Tab-separated table of C-alpha atoms in Angstrom:
chain	number	residue	atom	x	y	z
A	1	MET	CA	14.785	-102.866	-33.214
A	2	CYS	CA	13.306	-100.907	-30.693
A	3	ARG	CA	14.497	-99.027	-27.906
A	4	ARG	CA	15.670	-100.920	-24.785
A	5	GLN	CA	17.661	-100.905	-21.511
A	6	LEU	CA	21.025	-103.010	-20.996
A	7	SER	CA	19.877	-105.100	-18.834
A	8	THR	CA	16.590	-106.006	-21.353
A	9	PHE	CA	19.152	-106.625	-24.129
A	10	ALA	CA	21.532	-108.747	-21.282
A	11	ARG	CA	18.326	-110.931	-21.017
A	12	SER	CA	17.538	-111.204	-24.452
A	13	LEU	CA	20.922	-112.431	-25.336
A	14	SER	CA	20.634	-114.988	-22.400
A	15	THR	CA	17.778	-116.596	-24.317
A	16	VAL	CA	20.091	-116.867	-27.292
A	17	ALA	CA	21.372	-120.061	-25.376
A	18	ILE	CA	23.259	-122.947	-26.946
A	19	SER	CA	20.352	-125.213	-27.336
A	20	VAL	CA	22.238	-128.142	-28.879
A	21	VAL	CA	25.730	-129.792	-28.421
A	22	SER	CA	26.582	-132.523	-30.557
A	23	LEU	CA	29.606	-134.583	-30.223
A	24	ILE	CA	29.863	-135.637	-33.734
A	25	GLY	CA	33.482	-136.906	-34.090
A	26	CYS	CA	35.490	-134.269	-32.340
A	27	ARG	CA	33.016	-131.366	-33.165
A	28	PHE	CA	31.599	-128.747	-30.856
A	29	VAL	CA	28.354	-127.380	-32.768
A	30	LEU	CA	26.438	-124.721	-31.451
A	31	TYR	CA	22.953	-123.603	-32.544
A	32	PRO	CA	20.738	-121.105	-31.432
A	33	ALA	CA	17.930	-121.847	-29.227
A	34	ASN	CA	15.325	-120.689	-31.744
A	35	PRO	CA	16.583	-120.192	-35.545
A	36	SER	CA	12.873	-119.331	-36.648
A	37	ARG	CA	13.076	-116.179	-34.648
A	38	GLN	CA	16.330	-114.950	-36.424
A	39	THR	CA	16.388	-111.674	-38.106
A	40	GLY	CA	19.073	-109.317	-39.967
A	41	ALA	CA	22.736	-110.882	-39.858
A	42	TRP	CA	21.074	-113.801	-37.856
A	43	HIS	CA	22.498	-117.082	-39.434
A	44	ALA	CA	21.626	-120.612	-38.333
A	45	ASP	CA	24.639	-121.722	-39.287
A	46	ALA	CA	26.602	-123.968	-36.999
A	47	VAL	CA	30.061	-122.690	-35.679
A	48	LYS	CA	32.636	-125.738	-35.379
A	49	VAL	CA	34.881	-126.036	-32.719
A	50	GLU	CA	37.680	-129.135	-32.579
A	51	ALA	CA	37.803	-130.501	-29.156
A	52	THR	CA	40.427	-132.992	-27.275
A	53	GLN	CA	39.384	-136.225	-26.553
A	54	TYR	CA	40.130	-137.441	-22.933
A	55	GLY	CA	39.100	-140.865	-21.987
A	56	ASP	CA	34.637	-140.650	-22.412
A	57	ARG	CA	35.022	-136.699	-22.357
A	58	LYS	CA	35.918	-134.184	-24.938
A	59	VAL	CA	37.373	-130.954	-23.361
A	60	TYR	CA	37.929	-127.841	-25.254
A	61	THR	CA	41.096	-125.352	-24.879
A	62	VAL	CA	40.033	-121.974	-23.505
A	63	SER	CA	41.191	-119.934	-26.913
A	64	SER	CA	39.159	-122.688	-29.234
A	65	PHE	CA	36.048	-122.169	-26.719
A	66	ASN	CA	36.373	-118.146	-26.692
A	67	ARG	CA	36.839	-118.609	-30.706
A	68	GLY	CA	33.475	-120.388	-31.346
A	69	ILE	CA	31.804	-117.975	-28.656
A	70	GLY	CA	33.415	-115.059	-30.596
A	71	GLU	CA	32.323	-116.705	-34.170
A	72	TRP	CA	28.833	-117.568	-32.633
A	73	LEU	CA	28.432	-114.168	-31.277
A	74	SER	CA	29.242	-112.343	-34.278
A	75	ARG	CA	26.580	-113.850	-36.021
A	76	LEU	CA	24.139	-112.117	-34.032
A	77	PRO	CA	21.985	-109.029	-35.499
A	78	THR	CA	23.124	-105.233	-34.852
A	79	VAL	CA	21.133	-103.664	-32.108
A	80	TRP	CA	20.340	-100.229	-30.417
A	81	VAL	CA	21.654	-100.437	-26.750
A	82	GLU	CA	20.580	-97.370	-24.411
A	83	GLY	CA	22.548	-96.211	-21.356
A	84	GLU	CA	25.004	-93.588	-19.465
A	85	VAL	CA	28.337	-92.950	-20.282
A	86	THR	CA	30.598	-93.910	-17.863
A	87	GLU	CA	34.402	-94.683	-17.982
A	88	LEU	CA	35.017	-92.855	-21.125
A	89	ARG	CA	39.175	-93.847	-22.283
A	90	ARG	CA	40.815	-92.678	-24.984
A	91	GLN	CA	44.794	-92.512	-25.927
A	92	GLU	CA	45.990	-90.984	-28.970
A	93	ARG	CA	48.545	-93.938	-29.396
A	94	TRP	CA	45.320	-96.394	-28.896
A	95	GLN	CA	43.313	-97.257	-32.426
A	96	SER	CA	40.114	-97.684	-30.411
A	97	VAL	CA	38.170	-95.558	-27.985
A	98	PHE	CA	36.664	-97.708	-25.097
A	99	LEU	CA	33.781	-96.995	-22.837
A	100	THR	CA	31.243	-98.369	-20.323
A	101	LEU	CA	27.460	-98.508	-20.719
A	102	LYS	CA	25.572	-97.843	-17.638
A	103	ASP	CA	22.215	-99.146	-16.673
A	104	PRO	CA	20.845	-96.432	-14.683
A	105	THR	CA	17.805	-98.381	-13.372
A	106	ASP	CA	19.901	-101.495	-11.809
A	107	GLY	CA	23.231	-100.585	-12.412
A	108	ALA	CA	24.018	-103.482	-15.269
A	109	CYS	CA	27.203	-102.151	-17.463
A	110	LEU	CA	28.354	-103.249	-20.977
A	111	GLY	CA	31.896	-102.610	-22.435
A	112	VAL	CA	31.551	-100.292	-25.730
A	113	THR	CA	34.308	-99.999	-28.196
A	114	MET	CA	34.731	-98.418	-31.636
A	115	PRO	CA	37.542	-97.341	-33.851
A	116	ARG	CA	38.944	-93.930	-32.817
A	117	GLY	CA	38.280	-92.656	-36.636
A	118	GLN	CA	34.619	-93.006	-36.491
A	119	PHE	CA	34.499	-91.925	-33.028
A	120	ASP	CA	36.147	-88.537	-33.672
A	121	ALA	CA	34.200	-88.066	-36.662
A	122	LEU	CA	30.855	-87.704	-34.607
A	123	GLN	CA	32.123	-85.068	-32.859
A	124	LEU	CA	30.002	-85.701	-29.816
A	125	ASP	CA	32.049	-84.490	-26.821
A	126	LEU	CA	30.910	-87.081	-24.729
A	127	VAL	CA	30.822	-86.465	-20.737
A	128	ASP	CA	30.100	-89.511	-18.157
A	129	GLY	CA	26.819	-89.582	-17.021
A	130	GLU	CA	25.188	-88.507	-20.487
A	131	ARG	CA	22.613	-90.714	-21.786
A	132	ILE	CA	23.154	-91.877	-25.442
A	133	HIS	CA	22.017	-94.861	-27.927
A	134	VAL	CA	24.634	-97.361	-29.539
A	135	TYR	CA	24.068	-99.395	-32.511
A	136	GLY	CA	26.801	-102.171	-32.865
A	137	ARG	CA	27.060	-105.881	-32.621
A	138	PRO	CA	28.105	-107.805	-29.814
A	139	GLU	CA	31.595	-109.588	-29.829
A	140	LEU	CA	33.840	-111.695	-27.817
A	141	PHE	CA	37.568	-110.139	-27.295
A	142	GLU	CA	38.889	-113.517	-27.625
A	143	ALA	CA	42.279	-113.477	-25.386
A	144	ARG	CA	40.584	-111.884	-22.435
A	145	GLY	CA	37.039	-113.462	-23.091
A	146	ASP	CA	35.705	-109.869	-22.740
A	147	PHE	CA	31.999	-109.453	-23.648
A	148	ARG	CA	31.537	-106.220	-25.596
A	149	LEU	CA	29.442	-104.352	-28.121
A	150	ARG	CA	31.506	-103.236	-31.164
A	151	ALA	CA	29.737	-99.537	-31.809
A	152	LEU	CA	28.817	-98.531	-35.204
A	153	THR	CA	27.068	-95.394	-34.328
A	154	LEU	CA	26.581	-93.231	-31.334
A	155	GLU	CA	23.690	-90.877	-30.923
A	156	ARG	CA	22.668	-88.918	-27.988
A	157	PHE	CA	19.379	-89.298	-26.221
A	158	GLY	CA	16.973	-87.576	-23.697
A	159	LEU	CA	19.164	-85.370	-21.276
A	160	GLY	CA	22.478	-86.081	-22.666
A	161	ASP	CA	22.331	-82.820	-25.427
A	162	HIS	CA	21.603	-80.607	-22.386
A	163	LEU	CA	24.793	-82.347	-20.373
A	164	ALA	CA	26.992	-81.767	-23.213
A	165	ALA	CA	26.108	-78.517	-23.882
A	166	LEU	CA	26.326	-77.712	-20.072
A	167	GLU	CA	29.637	-78.914	-20.050
A	168	ARG	CA	30.714	-77.111	-22.763
A	169	LEU	CA	29.168	-74.121	-21.513
A	170	LYS	CA	30.947	-74.641	-18.197
A	171	ARG	CA	34.337	-75.103	-19.867
A	172	LYS	CA	33.763	-71.492	-21.703
A	173	LEU	CA	32.857	-69.762	-18.792
A	174	ALA	CA	35.838	-71.340	-16.725
A	175	LEU	CA	38.321	-70.151	-19.028
A	176	GLU	CA	36.574	-66.386	-19.015
A	177	GLY	CA	37.339	-66.627	-14.723
A	178	LEU	CA	33.816	-66.759	-14.016
A	179	PHE	CA	34.018	-69.389	-11.467
A	180	ALA	CA	37.734	-68.117	-10.036
A	181	PRO	CA	38.083	-68.123	-6.424
A	182	ASP	CA	39.983	-64.926	-6.271
A	183	ARG	CA	36.752	-63.287	-8.053
A	184	LYS	CA	34.527	-64.029	-5.447
A	185	ARG	CA	33.381	-61.464	-3.000
A	186	ALA	CA	32.812	-61.618	0.920
A	187	LEU	CA	29.758	-61.815	2.473
A	188	PRO	CA	28.764	-58.953	4.533
A	189	LYS	CA	29.300	-59.680	8.772
A	190	LEU	CA	26.063	-57.594	9.597
A	191	PRO	CA	23.776	-56.932	6.279
A	192	ARG	CA	20.908	-54.319	7.184
A	193	ARG	CA	18.732	-55.115	3.966
A	194	ILE	CA	19.103	-58.478	1.886
A	195	GLY	CA	17.612	-59.044	-1.556
A	196	LEU	CA	15.444	-62.487	-2.259
A	197	VAL	CA	14.945	-63.685	-5.455
A	198	THR	CA	12.540	-66.495	-5.217
A	199	GLY	CA	8.829	-68.235	-6.489
A	200	ASN	CA	6.065	-67.226	-6.048
A	201	ASP	CA	4.393	-68.766	-2.899
A	202	ALA	CA	7.372	-70.939	-2.726
A	203	ALA	CA	8.332	-72.960	0.058
A	204	ALA	CA	11.981	-71.734	-0.251
A	205	LYS	CA	10.930	-68.084	0.271
A	206	ARG	CA	9.335	-69.241	3.609
A	207	ASP	CA	12.562	-71.103	4.420
A	208	VAL	CA	14.660	-68.062	4.079
A	209	LEU	CA	12.445	-65.641	5.458
A	210	THR	CA	12.002	-67.680	8.564
A	211	ALA	CA	15.266	-68.454	8.847
A	212	ILE	CA	16.408	-64.599	8.628
A	213	THR	CA	13.843	-63.439	11.156
A	214	ALA	CA	15.059	-66.120	13.526
A	215	ARG	CA	18.377	-65.370	13.194
A	216	PHE	CA	18.898	-61.768	12.949
A	217	PRO	CA	15.737	-59.751	13.315
A	218	PRO	CA	17.263	-56.485	12.333
A	219	ALA	CA	17.719	-57.446	8.897
A	220	ARG	CA	14.802	-56.196	6.269
A	221	VAL	CA	14.262	-58.376	3.329
A	222	VAL	CA	13.387	-56.916	-0.071
A	223	VAL	CA	11.499	-59.771	-1.966
A	224	VAL	CA	11.267	-60.432	-5.731
A	225	GLU	CA	8.826	-63.054	-6.930
A	226	THR	CA	9.461	-64.147	-10.158
A	227	TYR	CA	9.676	-67.446	-12.576
A	228	VAL	CA	11.966	-70.330	-11.162
A	229	GLN	CA	11.035	-72.934	-13.474
A	230	GLY	CA	10.275	-73.573	-17.283
A	231	PRO	CA	11.438	-71.431	-20.437
A	232	ARG	CA	10.938	-68.022	-19.238
A	233	ALA	CA	12.776	-68.546	-15.663
A	234	ALA	CA	16.219	-67.721	-16.551
A	235	PRO	CA	15.297	-64.163	-18.135
A	236	ALA	CA	12.936	-63.769	-15.245
A	237	VAL	CA	15.764	-64.059	-12.909
A	238	VAL	CA	17.900	-61.851	-14.617
A	239	ALA	CA	15.159	-59.253	-14.539
A	240	ALA	CA	14.914	-59.849	-10.682
A	241	LEU	CA	18.313	-59.896	-10.362
A	242	GLY	CA	18.612	-56.220	-12.029
A	243	ALA	CA	15.687	-55.047	-10.220
A	244	LEU	CA	17.350	-55.695	-6.529
A	245	CYS	CA	20.629	-54.163	-7.919
A	246	ASP	CA	18.760	-50.709	-8.044
A	247	VAL	CA	17.426	-51.276	-4.019
A	248	PRO	CA	19.360	-48.728	-2.633
A	249	GLU	CA	21.835	-49.420	0.138
A	250	LEU	CA	21.113	-53.595	-0.208
A	251	ASP	CA	24.018	-55.650	1.205
A	252	VAL	CA	23.570	-59.122	-0.446
A	253	ILE	CA	21.191	-61.073	-2.560
A	254	VAL	CA	19.740	-64.837	-1.930
A	255	VAL	CA	18.666	-66.355	-5.108
A	256	ALA	CA	16.697	-69.623	-3.903
A	257	ARG	CA	14.692	-72.290	-5.146
A	258	GLY	CA	13.864	-75.553	-3.761
A	259	GLY	CA	14.775	-79.131	-5.106
A	260	GLY	CA	13.587	-80.653	-8.489
A	261	SER	CA	14.351	-82.631	-11.668
A	262	PHE	CA	17.373	-81.982	-13.912
A	263	GLU	CA	15.143	-80.421	-16.254
A	264	ASP	CA	13.607	-77.917	-13.926
A	265	LEU	CA	16.983	-76.724	-12.588
A	266	LEU	CA	18.263	-75.968	-16.410
A	267	PRO	CA	17.288	-72.474	-15.809
A	268	PHE	CA	19.783	-71.881	-13.652
A	269	SER	CA	22.399	-73.094	-15.449
A	270	ASP	CA	21.698	-70.296	-18.325
A	271	GLU	CA	24.677	-68.194	-19.515
A	272	ARG	CA	22.470	-65.249	-19.156
A	273	LEU	CA	21.616	-65.675	-15.251
A	274	VAL	CA	25.917	-66.659	-14.446
A	275	ARG	CA	27.068	-63.324	-16.288
A	276	ALA	CA	24.412	-61.539	-14.411
A	277	ILE	CA	25.453	-62.851	-10.959
A	278	THR	CA	29.021	-62.154	-11.876
A	279	ALA	CA	28.234	-58.653	-12.917
A	280	CYS	CA	26.007	-57.864	-9.981
A	281	PRO	CA	27.536	-55.371	-7.813
A	282	VAL	CA	26.595	-56.900	-4.169
A	283	PRO	CA	27.802	-60.122	-3.364
A	284	VAL	CA	25.206	-63.359	-4.692
A	285	VAL	CA	24.254	-66.298	-2.565
A	286	THR	CA	22.328	-69.448	-4.295
A	287	ALA	CA	20.532	-72.092	-3.091
A	288	VAL	CA	19.122	-74.023	-5.883
A	289	GLY	CA	18.077	-77.720	-5.851
A	290	HIS	CA	19.562	-80.147	-3.254
A	291	GLU	CA	23.225	-81.016	-2.084
A	292	GLN	CA	24.019	-83.333	-5.448
A	293	ASP	CA	22.373	-80.497	-7.565
A	294	VAL	CA	25.127	-77.829	-8.554
A	295	PRO	CA	23.950	-75.470	-11.620
A	296	LEU	CA	26.242	-73.101	-13.101
A	297	CYS	CA	24.965	-70.410	-11.260
A	298	ASP	CA	26.539	-72.289	-8.155
A	299	LEU	CA	29.889	-71.618	-9.508
A	300	ALA	CA	29.271	-68.001	-10.320
A	301	ALA	CA	27.821	-67.077	-6.739
A	302	ASP	CA	29.904	-65.736	-4.444
A	303	GLY	CA	28.074	-68.308	-1.590
A	304	ARG	CA	26.561	-71.280	-2.198
A	305	ALA	CA	24.297	-73.030	-0.152
A	306	SER	CA	22.534	-76.892	-0.039
A	307	THR	CA	19.283	-75.456	1.062
A	308	PRO	CA	17.485	-72.078	1.288
A	309	SER	CA	17.424	-72.081	5.052
A	310	ALA	CA	21.438	-72.897	4.682
A	311	ALA	CA	21.460	-69.719	2.522
A	312	ALA	CA	19.953	-67.631	5.240
A	313	ARG	CA	21.999	-68.978	7.855
A	314	LEU	CA	24.985	-67.842	5.515
A	315	VAL	CA	24.156	-64.682	5.173
A	316	VAL	CA	23.031	-63.336	8.517
A	317	PRO	CA	24.620	-64.086	11.592
A	318	ASP	CA	23.064	-65.201	14.581
A	319	LEU	CA	21.996	-62.460	17.045
A	320	THR	CA	21.658	-64.537	20.163
A	321	ALA	CA	25.118	-65.608	19.567
A	322	LEU	CA	26.527	-62.224	18.668
A	323	LEU	CA	24.830	-61.038	21.774
A	324	GLU	CA	26.462	-63.554	24.135
A	325	GLU	CA	30.013	-62.741	22.260
A	326	LEU	CA	29.532	-59.160	22.933
A	327	SER	CA	28.739	-59.990	26.595
A	328	ARG	CA	31.860	-61.438	26.769
A	329	ALA	CA	33.923	-59.079	25.025
A	330	ARG	CA	32.256	-56.520	27.537
A	331	SER	CA	33.311	-58.596	30.437
A	332	GLY	CA	36.796	-59.337	29.243
A	333	LEU	CA	37.060	-55.460	27.972
A	334	GLU	CA	35.670	-54.587	31.861
A	335	LEU	CA	38.286	-57.124	33.546
A	336	GLY	CA	40.904	-55.194	31.307
A	337	VAL	CA	39.902	-51.898	32.446
A	338	ARG	CA	39.774	-52.752	36.044
A	339	ARG	CA	43.264	-54.440	35.888
A	340	THR	CA	44.780	-51.564	34.088
A	341	VAL	CA	43.028	-49.018	36.677
A	342	ASP	CA	44.638	-51.397	39.861
A	343	ARG	CA	47.722	-51.151	38.460
A	344	GLU	CA	48.254	-47.546	37.566
A	345	ARG	CA	46.799	-47.153	40.872
A	346	GLN	CA	49.457	-49.049	42.778
A	347	ARG	CA	51.796	-47.300	40.588
A	348	LEU	CA	50.305	-43.906	41.639
A	349	ASP	CA	50.868	-44.963	45.396
A	350	LEU	CA	54.425	-45.865	44.877
A	351	LEU	CA	55.019	-42.425	43.348
A	352	ARG	CA	53.182	-40.970	45.990
A	353	ASP	CA	54.929	-42.583	48.761
A	354	ARG	CA	58.448	-42.102	46.793
A	355	LEU	CA	57.120	-38.028	46.335
A	356	GLU	CA	56.079	-38.143	50.558
A	357	ARG	CA	59.549	-39.688	51.181
A	358	ALA	CA	61.863	-37.440	49.080
A	359	PRO	CA	61.639	-33.839	50.408
A	360	ARG	CA	62.109	-35.382	53.911
A	361	LEU	CA	65.341	-37.151	52.650
A	362	LEU	CA	66.364	-34.091	50.936
A	363	VAL	CA	66.290	-31.477	54.094
A	364	GLU	CA	67.624	-34.303	56.398
A	365	ARG	CA	70.531	-34.562	53.476
A	366	ARG	CA	70.800	-30.611	53.436
A	367	ARG	CA	70.711	-30.196	57.033
A	368	ALA	CA	73.428	-32.853	57.633
A	369	ARG	CA	75.812	-31.045	55.177
A	370	LEU	CA	75.060	-27.366	56.672
A	371	GLU	CA	75.902	-28.737	60.366
A	372	GLN	CA	79.068	-30.341	58.994
A	373	ALA	CA	79.829	-26.715	57.404
A	374	ALA	CA	78.803	-25.030	60.552
A	375	GLY	CA	81.155	-27.266	62.115
A	376	ARG	CA	84.044	-26.457	60.464
A	377	LEU	CA	82.854	-23.077	60.080
A	378	ARG	CA	82.803	-22.806	64.190
A	379	ALA	CA	86.257	-24.346	64.031
A	380	LEU	CA	87.436	-21.739	62.125
A	381	SER	CA	85.765	-18.965	63.727
A	382	PRO	CA	87.885	-16.220	66.125
A	383	LEU	CA	84.894	-16.553	68.274
A	384	ALA	CA	86.434	-20.248	69.323
A	385	THR	CA	89.636	-18.398	70.264
A	386	LEU	CA	87.925	-16.030	72.234
A	387	GLU	CA	85.757	-18.778	74.027
A	388	ARG	CA	88.945	-20.032	75.189
A	389	GLY	CA	89.616	-16.598	77.246
A	390	TYR	CA	91.418	-14.192	74.715
A	391	ALA	CA	90.356	-10.861	73.589
A	392	VAL	CA	90.709	-8.832	70.038
A	393	VAL	CA	91.490	-4.973	70.932
A	394	ARG	CA	91.227	-2.701	67.956
A	395	THR	CA	91.767	1.111	67.739
A	396	GLY	CA	90.860	3.521	64.949
A	397	SER	CA	93.589	2.107	63.048
A	398	GLY	CA	92.493	-1.552	63.214
A	399	VAL	CA	92.993	-4.522	65.222
A	400	VAL	CA	96.456	-4.082	67.533
A	401	ARG	CA	98.778	-6.553	66.930
A	402	SER	CA	101.753	-4.996	69.040
A	403	SER	CA	101.770	-3.230	71.901
A	404	ALA	CA	104.459	-0.973	70.720
A	405	THR	CA	101.885	0.438	68.255
A	406	LEU	CA	100.301	2.338	71.485
A	407	ALA	CA	100.966	4.550	73.645
A	408	ALA	CA	99.734	5.966	77.094
A	409	GLY	CA	96.563	7.620	76.863
A	410	ASP	CA	95.087	5.593	73.791
A	411	ASN	CA	91.917	5.008	73.592
A	412	VAL	CA	91.161	1.007	72.447
A	413	SER	CA	87.927	-1.253	72.055
A	414	VAL	CA	88.150	-4.851	73.969
A	415	GLU	CA	86.334	-7.618	71.921
A	416	LEU	CA	85.423	-10.519	74.072
A	417	ALA	CA	84.017	-14.221	73.268
A	418	SER	CA	80.467	-12.619	74.906
A	419	GLY	CA	80.585	-8.283	74.513
A	420	ALA	CA	82.748	-5.862	74.435
A	421	PHE	CA	84.145	-2.620	75.992
A	422	ASP	CA	86.592	0.424	75.930
A	423	ALA	CA	89.521	1.210	78.059
A	424	GLU	CA	92.609	3.646	77.903
A	425	VAL	CA	95.671	2.436	78.195
A	426	THR	CA	97.849	3.742	80.978
A	427	GLU	CA	101.197	1.878	80.236
A	428	THR	CA	102.683	-0.503	77.465
A	429	ARG	CA	104.976	-3.051	78.000
A	430	SER	CA	106.684	-4.660	75.642
């Protein structure tokens, strides 16, 4: 049978309608709508289902009705059906593998079941989103009334092989740690020289250069134009990365490519490119396809942007914002310095005042102590006694303490509170 979408298959099944319902006795008889067009396993034999008579109506139980439909469906031919794999379900304890086949055009879905042994023998390693061809026979699971396709074999179709290969490569590289977050390098804050790998005359190149020039004019961009589509793209991008790695003082590399189909972006999931990105001595930022596109190079890159313009914003800062931030920092620094100077000036003024007052206080304290000492000295001084009218008489041998030590004719020196004079002893009295 020729290739058809699920919706086409569903429409074809709907034409195989019940054309005759003959109530002969208590039998429900189903016939194909057009027996003359039957092919392959198609049979025109009637499927007889017993009914129960209720007055003037014949009623079928759910199980008998489902059994009749199931037996009738089993007479339909085997067919090839195309769709995308979704909801693949399998467990070791299950005897069958279940999946849902989806029509990408209108979202029509069809359940598919296949014995686990047959499925494992195919070794397809299917993943969600793969497009496949299923060869099988329609059937009805009578217990639940579920319509599904009993698969006899499965084959990849179209992009399915690519998707499966990419999934296997993704798992392999992930096990090697090439996508690990701790392997990714930090992007430079102020890159001076930026490498750009892009296509010739590509809009991606214009977007990156425009954004970098507008945001951070001091940066210089080294552009390497190369193939970004087709079988030569992957090795060409790898070679471009190698060329940029030899550029001295390069800070970061941007790999940019605009949107495209799945096939257009396949080179950016090439294993050689992924390994070249991880081996690059400088950080690499990728901007390949649209937001929903995630080629393997995005997983290996140190930074990933949804568009080339976003990649430019990721690798360079906004100079205007930097200058505003610098101005705020300078104002804050000046304010801090002024506050520090004012605080230290106040401290110096306090110290100067203390220094100016300290000597005066010290002198005053010392003067008071001296005056106290002088007062005590004056109180104990002989001069104080002399001031009360007493005198000190001396001879050549010392102070005269008794008149018995003198004789008439001796010369003495008399010291008064104020002044002194010499005298001669004319008479002594005891």
